[in-house]
mmCIF file of C-alpha atoms in Angstrom:
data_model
loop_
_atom_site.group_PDB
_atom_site.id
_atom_site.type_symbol
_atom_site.label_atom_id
_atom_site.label_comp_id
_atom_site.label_asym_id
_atom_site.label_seq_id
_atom_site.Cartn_x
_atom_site.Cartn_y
_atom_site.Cartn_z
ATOM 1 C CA UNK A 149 -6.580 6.168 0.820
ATOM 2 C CA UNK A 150 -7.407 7.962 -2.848
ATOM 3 C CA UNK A 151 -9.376 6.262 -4.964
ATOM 4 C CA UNK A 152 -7.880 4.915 -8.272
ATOM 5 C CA UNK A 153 -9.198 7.285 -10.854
ATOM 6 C CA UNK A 154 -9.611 7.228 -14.749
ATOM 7 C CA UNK A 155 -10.084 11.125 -15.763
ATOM 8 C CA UNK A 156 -9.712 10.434 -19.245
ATOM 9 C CA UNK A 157 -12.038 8.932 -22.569
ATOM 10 C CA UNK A 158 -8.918 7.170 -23.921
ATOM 11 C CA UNK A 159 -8.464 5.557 -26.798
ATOM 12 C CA UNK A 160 -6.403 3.014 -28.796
ATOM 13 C CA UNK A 161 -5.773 2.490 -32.430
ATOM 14 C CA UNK A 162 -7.295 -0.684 -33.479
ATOM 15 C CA UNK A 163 -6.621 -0.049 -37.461
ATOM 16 C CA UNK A 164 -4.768 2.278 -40.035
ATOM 17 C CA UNK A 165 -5.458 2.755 -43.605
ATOM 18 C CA UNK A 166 -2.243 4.255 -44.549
ATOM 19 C CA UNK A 167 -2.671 6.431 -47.825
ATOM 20 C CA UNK A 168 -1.273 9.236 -48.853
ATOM 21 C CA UNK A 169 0.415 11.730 -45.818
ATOM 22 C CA UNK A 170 -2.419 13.651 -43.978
ATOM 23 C CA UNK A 171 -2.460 17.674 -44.527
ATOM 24 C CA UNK A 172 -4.099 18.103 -41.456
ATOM 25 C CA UNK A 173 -2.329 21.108 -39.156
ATOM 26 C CA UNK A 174 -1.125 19.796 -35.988
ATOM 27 C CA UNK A 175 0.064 21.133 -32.891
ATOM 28 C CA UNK A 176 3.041 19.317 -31.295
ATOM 29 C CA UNK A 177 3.565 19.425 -27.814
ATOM 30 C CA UNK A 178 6.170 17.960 -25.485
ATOM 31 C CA UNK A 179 6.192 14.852 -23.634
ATOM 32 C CA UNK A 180 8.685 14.442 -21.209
ATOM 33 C CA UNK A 181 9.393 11.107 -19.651
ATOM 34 C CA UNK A 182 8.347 10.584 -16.021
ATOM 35 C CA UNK A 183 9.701 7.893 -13.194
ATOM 36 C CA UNK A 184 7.223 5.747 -11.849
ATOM 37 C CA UNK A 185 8.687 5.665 -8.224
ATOM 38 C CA UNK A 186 8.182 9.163 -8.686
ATOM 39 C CA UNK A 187 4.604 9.608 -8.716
ATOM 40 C CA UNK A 188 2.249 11.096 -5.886
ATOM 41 C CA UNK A 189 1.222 7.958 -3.836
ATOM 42 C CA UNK A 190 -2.500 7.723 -5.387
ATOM 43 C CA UNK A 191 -0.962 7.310 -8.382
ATOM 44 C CA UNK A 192 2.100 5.208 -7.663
ATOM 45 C CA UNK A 193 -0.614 2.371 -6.469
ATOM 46 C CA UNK A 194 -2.915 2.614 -9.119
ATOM 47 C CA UNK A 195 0.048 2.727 -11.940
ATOM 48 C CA UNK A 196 1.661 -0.774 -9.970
ATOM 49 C CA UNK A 197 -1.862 -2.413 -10.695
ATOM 50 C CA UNK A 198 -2.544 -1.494 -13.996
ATOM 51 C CA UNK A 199 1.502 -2.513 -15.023
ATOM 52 C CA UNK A 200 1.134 -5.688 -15.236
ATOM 53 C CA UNK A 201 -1.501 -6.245 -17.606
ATOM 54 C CA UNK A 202 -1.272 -4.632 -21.322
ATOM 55 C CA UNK A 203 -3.005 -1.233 -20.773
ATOM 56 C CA UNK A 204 -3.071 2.128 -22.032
ATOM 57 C CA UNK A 205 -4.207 5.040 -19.590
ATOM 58 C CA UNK A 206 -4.187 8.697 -19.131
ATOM 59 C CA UNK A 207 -4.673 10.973 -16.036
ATOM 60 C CA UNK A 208 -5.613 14.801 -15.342
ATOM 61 C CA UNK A 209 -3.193 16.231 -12.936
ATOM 62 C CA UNK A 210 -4.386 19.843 -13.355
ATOM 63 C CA UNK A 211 -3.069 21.384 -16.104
ATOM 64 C CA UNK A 212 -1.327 18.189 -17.341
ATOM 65 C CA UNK A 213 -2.457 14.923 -18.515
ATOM 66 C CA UNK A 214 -0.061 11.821 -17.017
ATOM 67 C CA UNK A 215 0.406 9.224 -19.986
ATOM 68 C CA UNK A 216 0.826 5.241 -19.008
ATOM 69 C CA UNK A 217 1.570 2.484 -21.476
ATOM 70 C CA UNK A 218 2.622 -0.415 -20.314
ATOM 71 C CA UNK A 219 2.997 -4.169 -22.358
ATOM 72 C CA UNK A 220 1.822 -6.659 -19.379
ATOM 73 C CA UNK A 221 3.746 -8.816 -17.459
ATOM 74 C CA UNK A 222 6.786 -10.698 -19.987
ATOM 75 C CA UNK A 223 8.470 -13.635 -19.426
ATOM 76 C CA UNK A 224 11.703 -12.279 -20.477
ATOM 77 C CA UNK A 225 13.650 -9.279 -20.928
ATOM 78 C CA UNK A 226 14.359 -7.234 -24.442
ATOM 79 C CA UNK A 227 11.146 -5.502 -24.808
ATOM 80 C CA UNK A 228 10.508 -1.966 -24.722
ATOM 81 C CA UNK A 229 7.731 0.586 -24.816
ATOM 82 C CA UNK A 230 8.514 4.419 -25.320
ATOM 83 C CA UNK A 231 6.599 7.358 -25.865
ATOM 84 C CA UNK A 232 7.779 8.881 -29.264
ATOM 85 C CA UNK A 233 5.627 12.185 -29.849
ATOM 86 C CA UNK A 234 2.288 13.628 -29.311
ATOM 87 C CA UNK A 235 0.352 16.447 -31.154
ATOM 88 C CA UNK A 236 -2.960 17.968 -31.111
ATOM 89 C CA UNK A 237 -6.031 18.421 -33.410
ATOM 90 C CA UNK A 238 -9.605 18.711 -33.351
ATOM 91 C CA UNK A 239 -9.887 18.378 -29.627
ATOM 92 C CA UNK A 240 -8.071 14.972 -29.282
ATOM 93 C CA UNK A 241 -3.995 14.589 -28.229
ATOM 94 C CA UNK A 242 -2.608 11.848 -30.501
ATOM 95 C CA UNK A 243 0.438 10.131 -28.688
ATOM 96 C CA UNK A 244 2.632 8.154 -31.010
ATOM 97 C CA UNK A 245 3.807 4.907 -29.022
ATOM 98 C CA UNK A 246 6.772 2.665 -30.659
ATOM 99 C CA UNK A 247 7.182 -1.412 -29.458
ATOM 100 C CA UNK A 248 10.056 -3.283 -29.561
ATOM 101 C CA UNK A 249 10.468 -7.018 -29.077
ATOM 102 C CA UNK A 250 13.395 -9.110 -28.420
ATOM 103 C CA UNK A 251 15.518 -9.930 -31.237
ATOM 104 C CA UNK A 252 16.426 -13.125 -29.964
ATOM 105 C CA UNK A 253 15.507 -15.751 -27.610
ATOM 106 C CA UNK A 254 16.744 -15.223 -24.202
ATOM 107 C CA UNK A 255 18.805 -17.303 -22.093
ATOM 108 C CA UNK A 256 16.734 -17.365 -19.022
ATOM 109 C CA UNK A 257 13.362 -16.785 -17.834
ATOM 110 C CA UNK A 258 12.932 -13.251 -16.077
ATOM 111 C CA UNK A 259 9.394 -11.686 -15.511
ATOM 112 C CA UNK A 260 9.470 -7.988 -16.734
ATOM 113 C CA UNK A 261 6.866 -5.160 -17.118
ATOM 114 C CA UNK A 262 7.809 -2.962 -19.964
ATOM 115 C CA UNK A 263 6.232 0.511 -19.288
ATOM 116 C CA UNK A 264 6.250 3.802 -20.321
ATOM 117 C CA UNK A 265 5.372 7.005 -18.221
ATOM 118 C CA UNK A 266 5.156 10.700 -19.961
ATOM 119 C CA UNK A 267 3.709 13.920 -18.972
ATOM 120 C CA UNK A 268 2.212 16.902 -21.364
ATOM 121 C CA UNK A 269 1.466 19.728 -19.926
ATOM 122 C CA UNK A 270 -0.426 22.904 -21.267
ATOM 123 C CA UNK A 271 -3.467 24.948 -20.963
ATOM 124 C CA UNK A 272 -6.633 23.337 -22.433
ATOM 125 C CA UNK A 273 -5.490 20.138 -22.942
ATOM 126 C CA UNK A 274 -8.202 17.921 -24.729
ATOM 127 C CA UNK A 275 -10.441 15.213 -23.126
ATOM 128 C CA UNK A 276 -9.676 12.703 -25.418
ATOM 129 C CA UNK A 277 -6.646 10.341 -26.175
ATOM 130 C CA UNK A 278 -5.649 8.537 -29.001
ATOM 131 C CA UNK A 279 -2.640 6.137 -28.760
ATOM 132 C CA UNK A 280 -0.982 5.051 -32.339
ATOM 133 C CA UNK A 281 1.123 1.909 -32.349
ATOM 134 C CA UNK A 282 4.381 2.202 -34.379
ATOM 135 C CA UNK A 283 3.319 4.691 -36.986
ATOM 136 C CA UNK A 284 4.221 8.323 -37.512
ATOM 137 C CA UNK A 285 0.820 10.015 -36.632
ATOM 138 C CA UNK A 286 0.623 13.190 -38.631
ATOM 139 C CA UNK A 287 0.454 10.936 -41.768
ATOM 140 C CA UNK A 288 -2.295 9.201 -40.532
ATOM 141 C CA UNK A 289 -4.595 11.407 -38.048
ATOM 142 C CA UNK A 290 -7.221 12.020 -40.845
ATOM 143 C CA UNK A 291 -7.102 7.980 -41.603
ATOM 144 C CA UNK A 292 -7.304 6.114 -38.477
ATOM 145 C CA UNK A 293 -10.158 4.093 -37.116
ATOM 146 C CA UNK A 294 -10.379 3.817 -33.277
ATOM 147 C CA UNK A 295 -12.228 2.298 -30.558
ATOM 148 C CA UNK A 296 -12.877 2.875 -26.900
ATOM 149 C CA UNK A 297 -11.152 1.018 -24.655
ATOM 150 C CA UNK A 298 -13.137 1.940 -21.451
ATOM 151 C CA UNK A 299 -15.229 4.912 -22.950
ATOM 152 C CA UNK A 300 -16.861 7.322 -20.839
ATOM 153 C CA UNK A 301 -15.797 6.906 -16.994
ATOM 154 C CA UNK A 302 -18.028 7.180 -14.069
ATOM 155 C CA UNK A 303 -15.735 8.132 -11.143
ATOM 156 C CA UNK A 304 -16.353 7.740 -7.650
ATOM 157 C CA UNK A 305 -14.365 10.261 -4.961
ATOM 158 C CA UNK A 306 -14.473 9.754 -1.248
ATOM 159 C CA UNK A 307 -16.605 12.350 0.545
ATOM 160 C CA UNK A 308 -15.803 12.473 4.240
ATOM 161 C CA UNK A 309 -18.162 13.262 7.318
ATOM 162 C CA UNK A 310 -18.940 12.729 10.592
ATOM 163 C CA UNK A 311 -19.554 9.423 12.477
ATOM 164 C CA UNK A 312 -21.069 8.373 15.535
ATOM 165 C CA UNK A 313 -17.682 7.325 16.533
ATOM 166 C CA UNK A 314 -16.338 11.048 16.617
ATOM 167 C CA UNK A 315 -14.397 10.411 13.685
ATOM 168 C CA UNK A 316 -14.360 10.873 9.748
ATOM 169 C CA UNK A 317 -15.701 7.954 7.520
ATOM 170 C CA UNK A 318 -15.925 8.130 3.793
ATOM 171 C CA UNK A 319 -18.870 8.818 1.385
ATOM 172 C CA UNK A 320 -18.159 7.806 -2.281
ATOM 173 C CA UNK A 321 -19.830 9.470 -4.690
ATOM 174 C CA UNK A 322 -20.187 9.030 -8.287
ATOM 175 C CA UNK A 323 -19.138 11.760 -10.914
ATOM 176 C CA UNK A 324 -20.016 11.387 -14.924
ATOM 177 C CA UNK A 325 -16.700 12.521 -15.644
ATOM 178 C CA UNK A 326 -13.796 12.736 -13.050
ATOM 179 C CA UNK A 327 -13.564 16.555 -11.386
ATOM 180 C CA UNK A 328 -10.350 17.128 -11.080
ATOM 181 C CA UNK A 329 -7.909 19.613 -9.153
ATOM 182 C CA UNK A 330 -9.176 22.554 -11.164
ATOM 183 C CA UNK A 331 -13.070 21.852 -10.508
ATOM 184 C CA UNK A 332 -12.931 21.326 -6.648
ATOM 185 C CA UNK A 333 -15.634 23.195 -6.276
ATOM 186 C CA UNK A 334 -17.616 20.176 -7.568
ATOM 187 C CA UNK A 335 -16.616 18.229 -5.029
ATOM 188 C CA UNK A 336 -17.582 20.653 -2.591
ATOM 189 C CA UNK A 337 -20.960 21.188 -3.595
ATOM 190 C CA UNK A 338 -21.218 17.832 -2.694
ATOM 191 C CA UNK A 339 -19.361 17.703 0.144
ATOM 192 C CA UNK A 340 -22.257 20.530 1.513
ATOM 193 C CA UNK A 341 -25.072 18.481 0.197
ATOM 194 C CA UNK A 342 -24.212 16.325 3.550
ATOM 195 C CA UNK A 343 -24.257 12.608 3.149
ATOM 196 C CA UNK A 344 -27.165 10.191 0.798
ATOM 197 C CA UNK A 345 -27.140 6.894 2.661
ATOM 198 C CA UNK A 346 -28.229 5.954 6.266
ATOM 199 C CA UNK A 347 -24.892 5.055 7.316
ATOM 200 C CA UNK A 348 -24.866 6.922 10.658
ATOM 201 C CA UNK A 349 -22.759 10.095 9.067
ATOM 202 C CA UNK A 350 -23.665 13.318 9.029
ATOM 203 C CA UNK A 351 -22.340 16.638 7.366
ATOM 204 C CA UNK A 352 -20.410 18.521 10.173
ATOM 205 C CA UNK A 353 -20.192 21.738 8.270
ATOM 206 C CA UNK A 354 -22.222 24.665 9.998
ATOM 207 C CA UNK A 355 -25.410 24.487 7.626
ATOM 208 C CA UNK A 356 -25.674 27.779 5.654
ATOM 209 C CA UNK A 357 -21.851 27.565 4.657
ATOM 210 C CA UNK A 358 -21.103 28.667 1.097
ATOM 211 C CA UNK A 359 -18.128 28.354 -1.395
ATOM 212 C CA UNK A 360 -17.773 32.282 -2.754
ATOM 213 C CA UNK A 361 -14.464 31.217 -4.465
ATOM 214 C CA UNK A 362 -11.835 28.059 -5.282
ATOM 215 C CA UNK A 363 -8.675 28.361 -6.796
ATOM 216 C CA UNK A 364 -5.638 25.631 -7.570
ATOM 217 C CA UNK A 365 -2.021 26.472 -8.179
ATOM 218 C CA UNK A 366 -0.838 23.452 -9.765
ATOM 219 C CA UNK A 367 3.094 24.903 -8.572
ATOM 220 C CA UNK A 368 2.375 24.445 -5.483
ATOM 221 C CA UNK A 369 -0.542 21.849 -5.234
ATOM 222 C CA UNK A 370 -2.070 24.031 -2.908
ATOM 223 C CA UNK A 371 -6.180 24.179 -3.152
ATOM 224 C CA UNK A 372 -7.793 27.912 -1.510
ATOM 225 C CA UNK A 373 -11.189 27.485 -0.548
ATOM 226 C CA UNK A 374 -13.260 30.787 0.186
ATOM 227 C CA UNK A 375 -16.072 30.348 2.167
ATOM 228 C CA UNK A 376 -18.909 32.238 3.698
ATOM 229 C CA UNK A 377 -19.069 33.498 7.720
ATOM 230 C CA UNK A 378 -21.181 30.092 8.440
ATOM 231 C CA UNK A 379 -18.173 28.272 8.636
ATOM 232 C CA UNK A 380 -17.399 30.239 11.832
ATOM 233 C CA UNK A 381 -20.223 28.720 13.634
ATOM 234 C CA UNK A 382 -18.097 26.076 14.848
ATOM 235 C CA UNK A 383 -18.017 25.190 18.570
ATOM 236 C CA UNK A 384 -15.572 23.303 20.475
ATOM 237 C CA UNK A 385 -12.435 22.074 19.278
ATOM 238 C CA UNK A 386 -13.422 18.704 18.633
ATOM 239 C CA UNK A 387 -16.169 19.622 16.105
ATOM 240 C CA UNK A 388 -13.184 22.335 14.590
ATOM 241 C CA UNK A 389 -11.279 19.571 13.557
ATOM 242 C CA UNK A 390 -13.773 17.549 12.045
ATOM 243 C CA UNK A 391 -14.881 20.409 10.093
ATOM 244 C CA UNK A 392 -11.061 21.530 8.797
ATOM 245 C CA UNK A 393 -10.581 18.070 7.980
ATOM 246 C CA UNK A 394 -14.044 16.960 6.166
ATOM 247 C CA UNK A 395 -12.898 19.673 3.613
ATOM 248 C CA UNK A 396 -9.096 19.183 3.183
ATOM 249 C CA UNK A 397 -9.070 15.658 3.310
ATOM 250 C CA UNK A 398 -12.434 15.281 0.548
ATOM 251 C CA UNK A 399 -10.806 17.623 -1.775
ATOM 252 C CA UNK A 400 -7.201 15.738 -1.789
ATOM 253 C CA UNK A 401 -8.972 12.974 -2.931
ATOM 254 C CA UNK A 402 -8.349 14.600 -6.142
ATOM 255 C CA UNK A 403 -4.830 14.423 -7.930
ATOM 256 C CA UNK A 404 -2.701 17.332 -7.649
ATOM 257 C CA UNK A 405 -3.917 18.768 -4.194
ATOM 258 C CA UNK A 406 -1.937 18.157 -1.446
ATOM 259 C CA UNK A 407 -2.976 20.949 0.652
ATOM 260 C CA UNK A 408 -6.097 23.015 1.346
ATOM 261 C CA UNK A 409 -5.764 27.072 2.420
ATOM 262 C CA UNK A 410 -8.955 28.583 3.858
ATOM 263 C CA UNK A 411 -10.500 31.804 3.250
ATOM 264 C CA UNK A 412 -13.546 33.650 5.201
ATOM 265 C CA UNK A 413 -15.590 35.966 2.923
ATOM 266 C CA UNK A 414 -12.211 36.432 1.043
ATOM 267 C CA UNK A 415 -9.547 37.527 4.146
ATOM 268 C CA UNK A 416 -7.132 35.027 5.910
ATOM 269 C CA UNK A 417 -8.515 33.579 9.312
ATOM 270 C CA UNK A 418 -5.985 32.650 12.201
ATOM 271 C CA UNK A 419 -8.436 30.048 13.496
ATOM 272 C CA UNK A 420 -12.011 28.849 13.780
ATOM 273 C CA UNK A 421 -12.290 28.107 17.284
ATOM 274 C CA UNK A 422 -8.910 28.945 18.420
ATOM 275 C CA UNK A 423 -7.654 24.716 18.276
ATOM 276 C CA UNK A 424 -6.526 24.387 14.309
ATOM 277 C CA UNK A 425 -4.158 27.356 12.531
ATOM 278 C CA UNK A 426 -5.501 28.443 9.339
ATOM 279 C CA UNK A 427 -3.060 30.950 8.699
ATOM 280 C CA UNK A 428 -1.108 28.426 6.723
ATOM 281 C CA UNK A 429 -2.219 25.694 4.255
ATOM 282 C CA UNK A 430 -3.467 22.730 6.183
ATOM 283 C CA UNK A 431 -2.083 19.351 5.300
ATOM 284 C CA UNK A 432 -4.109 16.102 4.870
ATOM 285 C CA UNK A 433 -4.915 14.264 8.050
ATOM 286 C CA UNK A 434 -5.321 10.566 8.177
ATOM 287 C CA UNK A 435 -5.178 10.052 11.791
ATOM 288 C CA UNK A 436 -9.289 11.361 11.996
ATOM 289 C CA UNK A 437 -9.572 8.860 9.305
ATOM 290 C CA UNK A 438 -11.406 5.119 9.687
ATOM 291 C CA UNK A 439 -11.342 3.510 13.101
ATOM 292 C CA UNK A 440 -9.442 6.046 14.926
ATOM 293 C CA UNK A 441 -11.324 8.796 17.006
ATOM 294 C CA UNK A 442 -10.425 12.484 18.118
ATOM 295 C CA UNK A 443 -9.587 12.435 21.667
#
């Protein structure tokens, strides 16, 4: 399973000093409105948690940052939460959110969780988020005072390697800010470094092996790893698997990637050792995962 992860410094407007309208430049962007329900599954869990209490959140998908409002759990129906307009200057994307309450009292109890979901997408996007409640935000950009709401996030990934038991067991390791589909390489770096703790894992990957080259197509949310002729030193299919599916299923840990092609020394391989196809992209494998073992 992914690990629930905040990619974002994300802030909330706590206070607005409204004076005169701001004439600072900013850059509008879209924000389209997203489904829930129709979220990759790492997401889709952590979004159910974090609905019911009053929460604002933002995550990298790779060349788009997912926006998440939601109001906490209500006790009736009539309220609402949208995501009116975002724009960017100096480094921060300011997302204008608009509340509305019920405008009278309802005739039965029903428990609702008024959320919004949005998406902005764009090269470059900044690291930081500022949320504005009710207010048009190009008048006050210049004016507002805001406060972290979680500040800077350590993340933790899953790292997976080897076990006694012949099958893969997780690593976590911690990140000071959240590597995401674009910065795999990261992840592999550590991945290589084989694992910290005395758990009874070890790194499976032929010792030597190098990343030359990673690249993500967010399209496609397909990951290529290039990596050096060690990788070939793999005997036995049994130890091929383990190795094809330390790297693919570590590096779709991270939101976006849902498959991993491979590259040797920059050409396409057919194989390893002649039990796994590389010619295609290689899905992620949870069956080598946890308590169950390659036969």
């Amino acid at each position: 399973m992914k690990r629930k992860t905040l990619l974002f410094v994300i802030l909330v407007l706590t206070a607005i000093t409204v004076g005169c309208a701001s004439n600072a430049q900013v850059t509008e962007v879209a924000v389209s409105k997203e489904e829930i329900i129709q979220m990759p599954e790492p997401i889709l869990k952590e979004l159910e948690e974090l609905k019911s209490k009053e929460t604002y959140q933002a995550f990298d998908m790779g060349g788009e940052i997912l926006l998440f409002v939601s109001l906490g759990e209500k006790q009736s129906d009539g309220y609402e939460v949208k995501l009116e307009r975002a724009g960017i200057k100096d480094d921060k994307l300011y997302v204008q959110v608009n509340k509305k309450e019920p405008t009278s009292k309802p005739e039965a109890e029903v428990v609702t969780y008024p959320t919004a979901l949005g998406k902005v997408s764009g090269d470059a996007l900044p690291r930081q988020i500022v949320f504005i409640d009710g207010t048009d935000y190009t008048k006050v950009i210049e004016e507002v005072s805001v406060s972290p709401v979680l500040g800077e996030q350590e993340s933790i990934i899953n790292l997976y390697f080897a076990s006694t038991e012949g099958n893969l067991k997780n690593e976590t390791r911690s990140f000071s800010s959240f590597p995401n589909a674009t910065k795999g390489t990261e992840v592999l770096a550590e991945l290589l470094k084989g694992p910290q703790k005395q758990n009874g894992l070890k790194s499976i990957i032929p010792e030597g092996t190098k990343v030359l080259n990673y690249e993500y197509a967010g399209s496609t949310g397909i990951a290529t790893v290039d990596l050096s002729k060690d990788i070939s030193k793999v005997s036995g299919s049994k130890d091929e698997s383990l190795v094809v599916y330390s790297i693919v299923n570590t590096l779709t840990e991270l939101p976006g990637i849902e498959k991993v092609k491979f590259l040797i020394e920059g050409n396409e391989v057919e194989t390893l050792a002649g039990n796994i196809s590389l010619k295609d992209p290689i899905d992620r494998n949870a069956e080598l995962l946890h308590d169950n073992t390659l036969k």
